[in-house]
Coordinates of N, CA, C and O in Angstrom, one line a residue:
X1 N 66.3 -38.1 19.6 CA 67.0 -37.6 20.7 C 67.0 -38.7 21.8 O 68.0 -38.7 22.6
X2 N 66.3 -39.2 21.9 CA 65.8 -40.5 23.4 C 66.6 -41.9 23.1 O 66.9 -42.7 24.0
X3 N 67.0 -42.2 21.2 CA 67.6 -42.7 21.0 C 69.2 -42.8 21.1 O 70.0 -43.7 21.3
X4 N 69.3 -41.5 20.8 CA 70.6 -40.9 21.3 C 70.9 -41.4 22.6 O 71.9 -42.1 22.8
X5 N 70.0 -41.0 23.7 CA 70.6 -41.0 25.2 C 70.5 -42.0 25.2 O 71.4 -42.3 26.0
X6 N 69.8 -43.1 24.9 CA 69.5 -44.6 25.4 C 71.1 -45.3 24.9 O 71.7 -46.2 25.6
X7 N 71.4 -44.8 23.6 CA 72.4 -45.8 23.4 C 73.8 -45.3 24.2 O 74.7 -46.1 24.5
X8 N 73.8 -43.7 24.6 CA 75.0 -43.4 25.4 C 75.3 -44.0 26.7 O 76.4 -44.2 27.3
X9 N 73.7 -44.4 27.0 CA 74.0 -44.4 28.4 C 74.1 -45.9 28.5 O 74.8 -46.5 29.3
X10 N 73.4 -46.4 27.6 CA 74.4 -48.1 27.3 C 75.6 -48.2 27.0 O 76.3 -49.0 27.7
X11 N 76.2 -47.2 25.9 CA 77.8 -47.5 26.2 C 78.5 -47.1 27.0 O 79.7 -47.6 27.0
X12 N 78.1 -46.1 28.0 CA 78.8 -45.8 29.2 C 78.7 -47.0 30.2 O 79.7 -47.3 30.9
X13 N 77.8 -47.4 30.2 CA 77.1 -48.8 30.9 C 78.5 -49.8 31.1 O 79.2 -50.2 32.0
X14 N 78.4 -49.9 29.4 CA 79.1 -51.3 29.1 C 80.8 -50.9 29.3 O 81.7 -51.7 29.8
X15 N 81.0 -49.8 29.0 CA 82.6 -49.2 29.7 C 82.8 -49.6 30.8 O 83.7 -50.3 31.2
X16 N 81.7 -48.9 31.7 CA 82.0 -49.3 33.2 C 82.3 -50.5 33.4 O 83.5 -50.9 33.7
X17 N 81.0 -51.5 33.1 CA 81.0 -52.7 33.2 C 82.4 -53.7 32.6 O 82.8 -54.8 33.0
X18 N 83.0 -53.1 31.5 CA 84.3 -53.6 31.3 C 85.4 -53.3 31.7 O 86.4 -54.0 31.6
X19 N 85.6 -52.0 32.2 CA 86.7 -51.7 33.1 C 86.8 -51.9 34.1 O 88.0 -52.0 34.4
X20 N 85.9 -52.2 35.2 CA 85.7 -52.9 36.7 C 86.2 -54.3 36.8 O 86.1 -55.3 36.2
X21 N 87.0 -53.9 38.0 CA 87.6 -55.5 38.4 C 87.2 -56.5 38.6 O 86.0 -56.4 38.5
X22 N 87.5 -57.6 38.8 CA 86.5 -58.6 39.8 C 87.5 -59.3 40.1 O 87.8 -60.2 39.3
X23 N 88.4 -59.1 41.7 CA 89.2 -60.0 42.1 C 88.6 -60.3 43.4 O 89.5 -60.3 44.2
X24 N 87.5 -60.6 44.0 CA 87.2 -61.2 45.1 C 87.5 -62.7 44.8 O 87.2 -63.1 43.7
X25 N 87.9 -63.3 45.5 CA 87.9 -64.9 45.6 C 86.4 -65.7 45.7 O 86.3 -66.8 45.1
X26 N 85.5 -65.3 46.2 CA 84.1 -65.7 46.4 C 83.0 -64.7 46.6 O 83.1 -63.7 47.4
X27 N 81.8 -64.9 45.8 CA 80.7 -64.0 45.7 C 80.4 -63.5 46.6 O 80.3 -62.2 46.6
X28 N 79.8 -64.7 48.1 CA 79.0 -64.0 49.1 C 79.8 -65.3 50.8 O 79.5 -66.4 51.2
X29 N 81.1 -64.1 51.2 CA 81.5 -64.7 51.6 C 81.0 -64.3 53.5 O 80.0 -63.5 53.8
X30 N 81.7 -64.8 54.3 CA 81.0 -64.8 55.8 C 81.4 -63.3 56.5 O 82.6 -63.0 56.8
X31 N 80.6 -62.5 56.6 CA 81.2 -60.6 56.9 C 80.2 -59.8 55.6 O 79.6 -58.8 55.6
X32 N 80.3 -60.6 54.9 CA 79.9 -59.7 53.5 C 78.2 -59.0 53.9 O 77.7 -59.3 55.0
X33 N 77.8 -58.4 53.4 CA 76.3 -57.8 53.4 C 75.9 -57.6 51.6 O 76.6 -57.2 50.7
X34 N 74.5 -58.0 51.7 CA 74.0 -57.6 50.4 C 72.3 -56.5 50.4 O 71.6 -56.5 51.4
X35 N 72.1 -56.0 49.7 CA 71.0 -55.1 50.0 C 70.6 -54.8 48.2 O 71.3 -54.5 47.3
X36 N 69.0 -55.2 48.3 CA 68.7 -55.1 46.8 C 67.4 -54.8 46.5 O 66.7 -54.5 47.6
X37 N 66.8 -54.8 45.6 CA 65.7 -54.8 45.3 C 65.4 -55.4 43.6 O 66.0 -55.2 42.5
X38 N 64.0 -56.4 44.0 CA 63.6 -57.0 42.8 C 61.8 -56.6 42.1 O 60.9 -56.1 42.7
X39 N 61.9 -57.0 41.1 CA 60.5 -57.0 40.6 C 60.0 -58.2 40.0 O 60.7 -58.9 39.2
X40 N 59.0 -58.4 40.3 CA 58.5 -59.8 40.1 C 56.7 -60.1 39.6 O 55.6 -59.5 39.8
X41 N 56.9 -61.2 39.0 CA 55.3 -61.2 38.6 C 55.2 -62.6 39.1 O 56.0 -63.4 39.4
X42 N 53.7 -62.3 38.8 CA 53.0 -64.0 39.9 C 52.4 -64.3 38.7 O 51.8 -63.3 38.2
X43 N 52.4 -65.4 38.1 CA 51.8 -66.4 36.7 C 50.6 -66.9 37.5 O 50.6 -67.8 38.4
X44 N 49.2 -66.0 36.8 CA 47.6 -66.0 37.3 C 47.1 -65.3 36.4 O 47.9 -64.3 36.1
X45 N 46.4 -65.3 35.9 CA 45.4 -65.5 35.1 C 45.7 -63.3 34.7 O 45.4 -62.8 33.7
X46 N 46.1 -62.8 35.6 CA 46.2 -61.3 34.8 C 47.3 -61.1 35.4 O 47.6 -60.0 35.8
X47 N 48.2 -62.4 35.7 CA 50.3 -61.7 36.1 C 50.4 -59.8 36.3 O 50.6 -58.8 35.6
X48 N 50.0 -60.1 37.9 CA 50.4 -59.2 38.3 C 51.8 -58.7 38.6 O 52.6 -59.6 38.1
X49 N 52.4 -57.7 39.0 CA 53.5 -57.5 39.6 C 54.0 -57.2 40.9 O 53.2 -56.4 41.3
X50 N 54.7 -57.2 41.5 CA 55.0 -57.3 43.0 C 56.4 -56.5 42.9 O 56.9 -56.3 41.8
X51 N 57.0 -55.9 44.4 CA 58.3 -55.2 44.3 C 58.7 -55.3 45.6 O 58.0 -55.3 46.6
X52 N 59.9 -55.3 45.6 CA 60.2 -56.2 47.1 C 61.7 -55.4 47.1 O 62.5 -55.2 46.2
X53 N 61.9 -55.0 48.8 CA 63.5 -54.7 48.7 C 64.0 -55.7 50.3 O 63.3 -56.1 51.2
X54 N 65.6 -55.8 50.0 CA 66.0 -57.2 51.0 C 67.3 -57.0 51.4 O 68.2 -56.7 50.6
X55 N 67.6 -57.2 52.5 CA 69.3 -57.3 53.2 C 69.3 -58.3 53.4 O 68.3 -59.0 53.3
X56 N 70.5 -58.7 53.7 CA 70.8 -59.9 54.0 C 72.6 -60.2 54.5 O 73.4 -59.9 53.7
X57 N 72.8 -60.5 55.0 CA 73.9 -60.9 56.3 C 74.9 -62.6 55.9 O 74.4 -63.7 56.0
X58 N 76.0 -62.3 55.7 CA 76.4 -64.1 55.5 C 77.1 -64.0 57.0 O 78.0 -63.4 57.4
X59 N 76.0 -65.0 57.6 CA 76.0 -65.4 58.9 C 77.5 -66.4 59.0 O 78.3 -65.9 59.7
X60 N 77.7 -67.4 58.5 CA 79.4 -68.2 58.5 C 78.9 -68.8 57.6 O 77.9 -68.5 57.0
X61 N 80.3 -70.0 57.2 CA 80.5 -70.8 56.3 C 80.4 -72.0 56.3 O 80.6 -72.4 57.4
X62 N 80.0 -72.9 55.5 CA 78.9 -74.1 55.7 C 80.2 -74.8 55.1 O 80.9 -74.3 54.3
X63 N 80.4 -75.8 55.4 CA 81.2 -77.0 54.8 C 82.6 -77.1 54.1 O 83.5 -77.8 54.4
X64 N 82.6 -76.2 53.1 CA 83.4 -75.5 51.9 C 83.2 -74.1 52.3 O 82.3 -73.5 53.0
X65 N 84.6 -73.7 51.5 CA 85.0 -72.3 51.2 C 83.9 -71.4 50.5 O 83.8 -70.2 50.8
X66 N 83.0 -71.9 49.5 CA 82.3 -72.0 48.4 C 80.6 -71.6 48.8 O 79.8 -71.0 48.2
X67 N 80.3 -72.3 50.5 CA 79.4 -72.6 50.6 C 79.2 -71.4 52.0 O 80.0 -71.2 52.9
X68 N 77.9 -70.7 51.9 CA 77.8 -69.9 53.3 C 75.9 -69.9 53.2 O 75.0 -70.2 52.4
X69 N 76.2 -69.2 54.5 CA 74.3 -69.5 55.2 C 74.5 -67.9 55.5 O 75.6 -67.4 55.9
X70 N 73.3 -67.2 55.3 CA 72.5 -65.5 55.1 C 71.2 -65.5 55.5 O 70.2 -66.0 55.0
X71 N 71.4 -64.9 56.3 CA 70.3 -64.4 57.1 C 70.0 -63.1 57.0 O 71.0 -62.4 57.1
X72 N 68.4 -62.2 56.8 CA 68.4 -61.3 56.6 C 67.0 -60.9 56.5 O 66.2 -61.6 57.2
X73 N 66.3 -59.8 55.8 CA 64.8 -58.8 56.6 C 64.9 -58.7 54.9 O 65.8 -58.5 54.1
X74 N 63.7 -58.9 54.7 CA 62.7 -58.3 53.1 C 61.3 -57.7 53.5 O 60.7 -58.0 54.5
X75 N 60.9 -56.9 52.6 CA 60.1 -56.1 52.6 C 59.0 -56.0 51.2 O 59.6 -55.6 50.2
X76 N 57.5 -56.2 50.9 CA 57.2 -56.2 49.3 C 56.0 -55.5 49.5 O 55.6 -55.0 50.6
X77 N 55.5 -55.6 48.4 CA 54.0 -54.5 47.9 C 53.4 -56.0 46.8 O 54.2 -56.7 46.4
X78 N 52.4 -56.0 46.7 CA 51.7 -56.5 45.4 C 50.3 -55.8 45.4 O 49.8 -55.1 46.3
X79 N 49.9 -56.0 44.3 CA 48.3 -55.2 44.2 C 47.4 -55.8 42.5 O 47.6 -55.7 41.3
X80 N 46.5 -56.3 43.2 CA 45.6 -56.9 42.2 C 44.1 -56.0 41.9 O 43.4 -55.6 42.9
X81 N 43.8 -55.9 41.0 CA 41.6 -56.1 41.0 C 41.6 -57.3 40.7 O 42.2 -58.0 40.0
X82 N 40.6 -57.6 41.6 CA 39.7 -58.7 42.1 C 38.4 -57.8 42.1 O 38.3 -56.7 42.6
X83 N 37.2 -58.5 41.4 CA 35.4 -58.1 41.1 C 35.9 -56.7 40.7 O 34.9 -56.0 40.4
X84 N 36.6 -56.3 40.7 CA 36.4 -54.5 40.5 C 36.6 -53.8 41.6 O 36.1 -52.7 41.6
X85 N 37.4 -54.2 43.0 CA 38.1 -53.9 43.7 C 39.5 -54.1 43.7 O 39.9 -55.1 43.2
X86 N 40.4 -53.0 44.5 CA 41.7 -52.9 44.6 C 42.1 -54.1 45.9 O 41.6 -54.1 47.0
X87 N 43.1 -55.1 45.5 CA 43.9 -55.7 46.4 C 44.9 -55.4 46.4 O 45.5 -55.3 45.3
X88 N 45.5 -55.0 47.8 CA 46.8 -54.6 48.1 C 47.4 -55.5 49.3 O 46.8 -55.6 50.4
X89 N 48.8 -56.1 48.9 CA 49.1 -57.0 49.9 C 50.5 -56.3 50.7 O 51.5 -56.1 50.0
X90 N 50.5 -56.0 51.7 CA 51.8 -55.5 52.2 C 52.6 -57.0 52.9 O 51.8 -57.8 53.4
X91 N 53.8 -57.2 52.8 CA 54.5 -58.1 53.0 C 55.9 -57.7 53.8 O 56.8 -57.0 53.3
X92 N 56.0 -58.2 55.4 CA 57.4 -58.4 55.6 C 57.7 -59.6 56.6 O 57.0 -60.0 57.5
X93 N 59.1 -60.2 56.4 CA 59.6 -61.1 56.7 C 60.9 -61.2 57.0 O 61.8 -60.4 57.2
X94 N 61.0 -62.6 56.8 CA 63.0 -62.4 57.2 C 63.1 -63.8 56.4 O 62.3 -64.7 56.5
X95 N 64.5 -63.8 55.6 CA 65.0 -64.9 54.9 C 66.2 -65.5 55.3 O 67.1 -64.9 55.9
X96 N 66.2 -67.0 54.7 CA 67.5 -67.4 55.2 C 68.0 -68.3 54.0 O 67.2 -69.2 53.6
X97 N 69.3 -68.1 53.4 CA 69.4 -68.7 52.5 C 71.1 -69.4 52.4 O 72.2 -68.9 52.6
X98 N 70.7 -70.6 51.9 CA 72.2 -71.0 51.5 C 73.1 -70.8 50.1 O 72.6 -71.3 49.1
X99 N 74.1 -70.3 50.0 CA 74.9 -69.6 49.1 C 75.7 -70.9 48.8 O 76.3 -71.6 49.6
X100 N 75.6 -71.0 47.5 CA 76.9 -72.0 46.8 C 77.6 -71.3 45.6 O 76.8 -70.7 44.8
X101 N 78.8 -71.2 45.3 CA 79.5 -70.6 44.5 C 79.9 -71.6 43.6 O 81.0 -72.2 43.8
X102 N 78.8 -72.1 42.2 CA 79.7 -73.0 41.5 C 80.8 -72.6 40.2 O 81.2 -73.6 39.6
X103 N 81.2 -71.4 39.8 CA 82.1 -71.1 39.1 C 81.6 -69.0 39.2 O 80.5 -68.4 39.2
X104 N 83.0 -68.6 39.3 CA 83.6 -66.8 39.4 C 82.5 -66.5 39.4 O 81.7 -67.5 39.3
X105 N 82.1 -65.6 39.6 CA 81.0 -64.4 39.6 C 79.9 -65.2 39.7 O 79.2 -64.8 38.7
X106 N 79.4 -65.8 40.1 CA 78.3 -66.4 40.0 C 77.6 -67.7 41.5 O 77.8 -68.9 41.9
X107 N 76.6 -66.4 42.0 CA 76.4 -67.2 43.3 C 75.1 -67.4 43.2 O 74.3 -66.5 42.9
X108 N 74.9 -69.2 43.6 CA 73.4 -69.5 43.4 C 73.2 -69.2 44.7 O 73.8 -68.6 45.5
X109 N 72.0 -69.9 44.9 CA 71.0 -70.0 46.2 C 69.6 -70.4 46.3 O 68.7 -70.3 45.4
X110 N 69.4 -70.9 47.5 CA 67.9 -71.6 47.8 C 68.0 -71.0 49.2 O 69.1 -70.8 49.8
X111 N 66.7 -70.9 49.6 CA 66.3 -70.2 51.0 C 64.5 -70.5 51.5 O 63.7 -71.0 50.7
X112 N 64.4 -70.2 52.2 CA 63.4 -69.7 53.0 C 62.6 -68.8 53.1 O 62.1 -69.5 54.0
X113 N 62.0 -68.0 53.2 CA 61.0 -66.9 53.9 C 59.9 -66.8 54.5 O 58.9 -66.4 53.9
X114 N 60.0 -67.0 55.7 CA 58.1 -67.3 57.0 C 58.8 -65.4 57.1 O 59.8 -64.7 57.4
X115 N 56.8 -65.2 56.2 CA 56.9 -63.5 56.7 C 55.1 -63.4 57.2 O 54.2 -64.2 57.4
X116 N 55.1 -62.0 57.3 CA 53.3 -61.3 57.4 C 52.9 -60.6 56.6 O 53.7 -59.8 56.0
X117 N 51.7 -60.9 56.3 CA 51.2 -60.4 55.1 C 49.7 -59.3 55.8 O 49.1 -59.7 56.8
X118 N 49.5 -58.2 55.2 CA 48.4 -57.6 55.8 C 47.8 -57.5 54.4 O 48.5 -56.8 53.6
X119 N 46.6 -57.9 53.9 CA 46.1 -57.4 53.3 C 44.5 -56.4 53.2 O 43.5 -56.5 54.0
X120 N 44.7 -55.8 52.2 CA 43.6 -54.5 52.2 C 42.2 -55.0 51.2 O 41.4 -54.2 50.8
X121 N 42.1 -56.0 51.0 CA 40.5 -56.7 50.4 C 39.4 -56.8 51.0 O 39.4 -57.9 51.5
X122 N 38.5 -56.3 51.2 CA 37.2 -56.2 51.8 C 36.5 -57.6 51.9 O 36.3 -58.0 53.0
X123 N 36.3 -58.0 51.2 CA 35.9 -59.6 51.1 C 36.4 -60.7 52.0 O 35.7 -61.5 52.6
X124 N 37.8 -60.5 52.0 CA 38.8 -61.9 52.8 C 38.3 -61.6 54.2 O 37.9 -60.4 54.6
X125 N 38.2 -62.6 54.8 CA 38.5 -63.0 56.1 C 39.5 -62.6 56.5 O 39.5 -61.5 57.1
X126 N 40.5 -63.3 56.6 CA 41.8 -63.0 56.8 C 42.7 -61.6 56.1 O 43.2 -61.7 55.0
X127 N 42.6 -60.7 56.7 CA 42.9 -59.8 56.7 C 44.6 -59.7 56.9 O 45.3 -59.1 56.2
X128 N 45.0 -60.3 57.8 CA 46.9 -61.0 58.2 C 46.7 -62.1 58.6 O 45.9 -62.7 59.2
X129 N 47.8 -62.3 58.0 CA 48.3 -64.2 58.1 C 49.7 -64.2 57.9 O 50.4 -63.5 57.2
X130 N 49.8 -64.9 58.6 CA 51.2 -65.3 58.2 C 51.9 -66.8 57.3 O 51.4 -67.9 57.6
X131 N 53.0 -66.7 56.2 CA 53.1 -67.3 54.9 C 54.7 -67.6 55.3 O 55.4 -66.9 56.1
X132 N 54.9 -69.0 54.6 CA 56.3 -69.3 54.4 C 56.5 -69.4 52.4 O 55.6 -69.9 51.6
X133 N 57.5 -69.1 52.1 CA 57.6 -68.9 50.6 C 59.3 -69.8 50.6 O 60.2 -69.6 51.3
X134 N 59.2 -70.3 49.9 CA 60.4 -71.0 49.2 C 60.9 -70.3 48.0 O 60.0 -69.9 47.2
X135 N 62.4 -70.1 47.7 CA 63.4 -69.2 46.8 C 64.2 -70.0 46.4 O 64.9 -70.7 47.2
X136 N 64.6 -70.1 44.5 CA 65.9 -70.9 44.5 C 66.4 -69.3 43.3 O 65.6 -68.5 42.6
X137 N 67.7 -69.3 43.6 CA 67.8 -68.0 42.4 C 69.6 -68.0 42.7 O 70.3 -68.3 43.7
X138 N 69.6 -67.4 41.2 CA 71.0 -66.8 41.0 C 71.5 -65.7 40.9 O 70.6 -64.9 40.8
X139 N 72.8 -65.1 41.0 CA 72.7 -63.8 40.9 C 74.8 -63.6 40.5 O 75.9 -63.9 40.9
X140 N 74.3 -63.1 39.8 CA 75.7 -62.7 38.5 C 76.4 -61.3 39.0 O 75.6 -60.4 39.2
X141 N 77.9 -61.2 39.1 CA 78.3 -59.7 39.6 C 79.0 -59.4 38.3 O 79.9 -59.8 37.7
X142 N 78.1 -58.5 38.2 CA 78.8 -57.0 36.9 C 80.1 -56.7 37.4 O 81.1 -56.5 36.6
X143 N 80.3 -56.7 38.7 CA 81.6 -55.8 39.6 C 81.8 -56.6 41.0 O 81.3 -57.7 41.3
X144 N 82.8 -55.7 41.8 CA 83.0 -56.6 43.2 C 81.7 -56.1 44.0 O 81.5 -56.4 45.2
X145 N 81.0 -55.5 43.3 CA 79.8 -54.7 44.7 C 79.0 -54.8 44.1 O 78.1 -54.9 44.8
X146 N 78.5 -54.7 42.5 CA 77.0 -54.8 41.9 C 76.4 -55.9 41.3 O 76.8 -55.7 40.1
X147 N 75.8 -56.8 41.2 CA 75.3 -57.9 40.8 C 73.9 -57.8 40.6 O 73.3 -56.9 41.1
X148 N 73.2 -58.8 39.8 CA 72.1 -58.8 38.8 C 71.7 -60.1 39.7 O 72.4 -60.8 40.4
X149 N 70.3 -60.3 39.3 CA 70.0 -62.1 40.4 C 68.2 -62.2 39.3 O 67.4 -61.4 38.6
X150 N 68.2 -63.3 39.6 CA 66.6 -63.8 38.7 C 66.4 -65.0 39.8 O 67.3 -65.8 40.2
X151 N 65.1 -65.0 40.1 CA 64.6 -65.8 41.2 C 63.2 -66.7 40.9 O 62.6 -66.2 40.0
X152 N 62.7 -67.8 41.5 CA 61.6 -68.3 41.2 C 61.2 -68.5 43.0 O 61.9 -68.6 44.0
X153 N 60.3 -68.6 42.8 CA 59.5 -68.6 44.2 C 58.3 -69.1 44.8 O 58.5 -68.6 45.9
X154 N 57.6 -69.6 44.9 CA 56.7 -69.7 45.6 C 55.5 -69.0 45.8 O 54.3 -69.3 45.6
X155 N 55.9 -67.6 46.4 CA 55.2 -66.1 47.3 C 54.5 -65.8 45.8 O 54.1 -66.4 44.8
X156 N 54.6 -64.4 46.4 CA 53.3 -63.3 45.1 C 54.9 -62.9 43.9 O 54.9 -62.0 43.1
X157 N 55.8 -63.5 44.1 CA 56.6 -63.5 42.7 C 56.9 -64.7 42.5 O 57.7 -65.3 43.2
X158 N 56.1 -65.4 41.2 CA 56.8 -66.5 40.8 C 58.3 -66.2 39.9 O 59.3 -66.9 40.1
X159 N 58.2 -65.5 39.1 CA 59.5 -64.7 38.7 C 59.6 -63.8 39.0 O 58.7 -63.0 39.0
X160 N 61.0 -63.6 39.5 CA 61.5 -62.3 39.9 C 62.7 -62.2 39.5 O 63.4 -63.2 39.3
X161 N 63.6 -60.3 39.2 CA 64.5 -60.3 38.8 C 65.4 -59.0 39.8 O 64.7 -58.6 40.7
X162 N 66.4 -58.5 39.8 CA 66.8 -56.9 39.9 C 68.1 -57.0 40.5 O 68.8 -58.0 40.3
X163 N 68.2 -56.4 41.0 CA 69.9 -55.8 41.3 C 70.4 -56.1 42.8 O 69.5 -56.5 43.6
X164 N 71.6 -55.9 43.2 CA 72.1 -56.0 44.4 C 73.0 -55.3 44.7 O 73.7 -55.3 43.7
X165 N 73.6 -54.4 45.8 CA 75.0 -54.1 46.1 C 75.4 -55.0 47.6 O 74.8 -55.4 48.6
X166 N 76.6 -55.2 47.0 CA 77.4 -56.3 48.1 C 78.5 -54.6 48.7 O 78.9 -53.6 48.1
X167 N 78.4 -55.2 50.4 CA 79.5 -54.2 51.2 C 79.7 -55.3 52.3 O 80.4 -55.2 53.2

């Protein structure tokens, strides 16, 4: 039965996904808004996982048609054992990233993020600090409003992946 629903709800998937247009001229252009969320693991010795949601703003246009600057607010969770206690990291910040469009549906990027971190470890000292994280990642549109993205990073996701809607 689970079989069943898994493959319908893939070929409904894939219907959609091939009946949807895609006539925008550029992925992430200056007006546009994006809003998403990813999941991510950090490569350490027991690759935890992290989960992060993010807006983001295309502030204008950089040089080229092709090229724009986004500015925007993220938000994450991570949580490790450490000795046999729970680490929990709460995360928020603000990102800025430059968009290049090098062929259809498909908008790279590299960015920024100086955010706060509070975390809940009994041991640390530093209980909040504040972190800058570097982002290079792509992100592919299924449609004119849904896109997929995979990221590498710096922060508590060295890979990360998940979805987006553009308005």
């Amino acid at each position: 039965m689970s079989r069943l629903f898994l493959s319908l709800a893939l070929a409904i998937l894939l219907v959609f996904s091939a009946k949807a247009q895609y006539d925008d001229l550029y992925t992430f252009e200056q007006g546009n808004s994006l809003a998403g969320v990813s999941l991510g693991v950090k490569l350490a010795n027991d690759n935890q996982t992290a989960v992060s949601v993010f807006y983001e703003y295309a502030l204008a246009r950089l040089f080229v048609d092709e090229c724009t600057l986004g500015g925007g607010i993220f938000g994450g969770y991570y949580s490790d054992k450490l000795a046999g206690e729970s680490l929990k990291i709460y995360i928020a910040g603000v990102r800025a990233n430059v968009h290049y469009q090098f062929v259809d549906r498909l908008d790279t990027y590299v960015g920024i993020a100086p955010n706060f971190n509070i975390q809940t470890y009994k041991i640390e000292k530093d209980k909040a600090r504040f972190a800058t994280y570097f982002h290079i990642g792509g992100r592919y549109y299924l449609t004119n409003w849904l896109g997929v993205f995979a990221e590498i990073s710096t922060g508590y996701n060295t890979f990360s992946g998940g979805f987006s809607v553009k308005f």
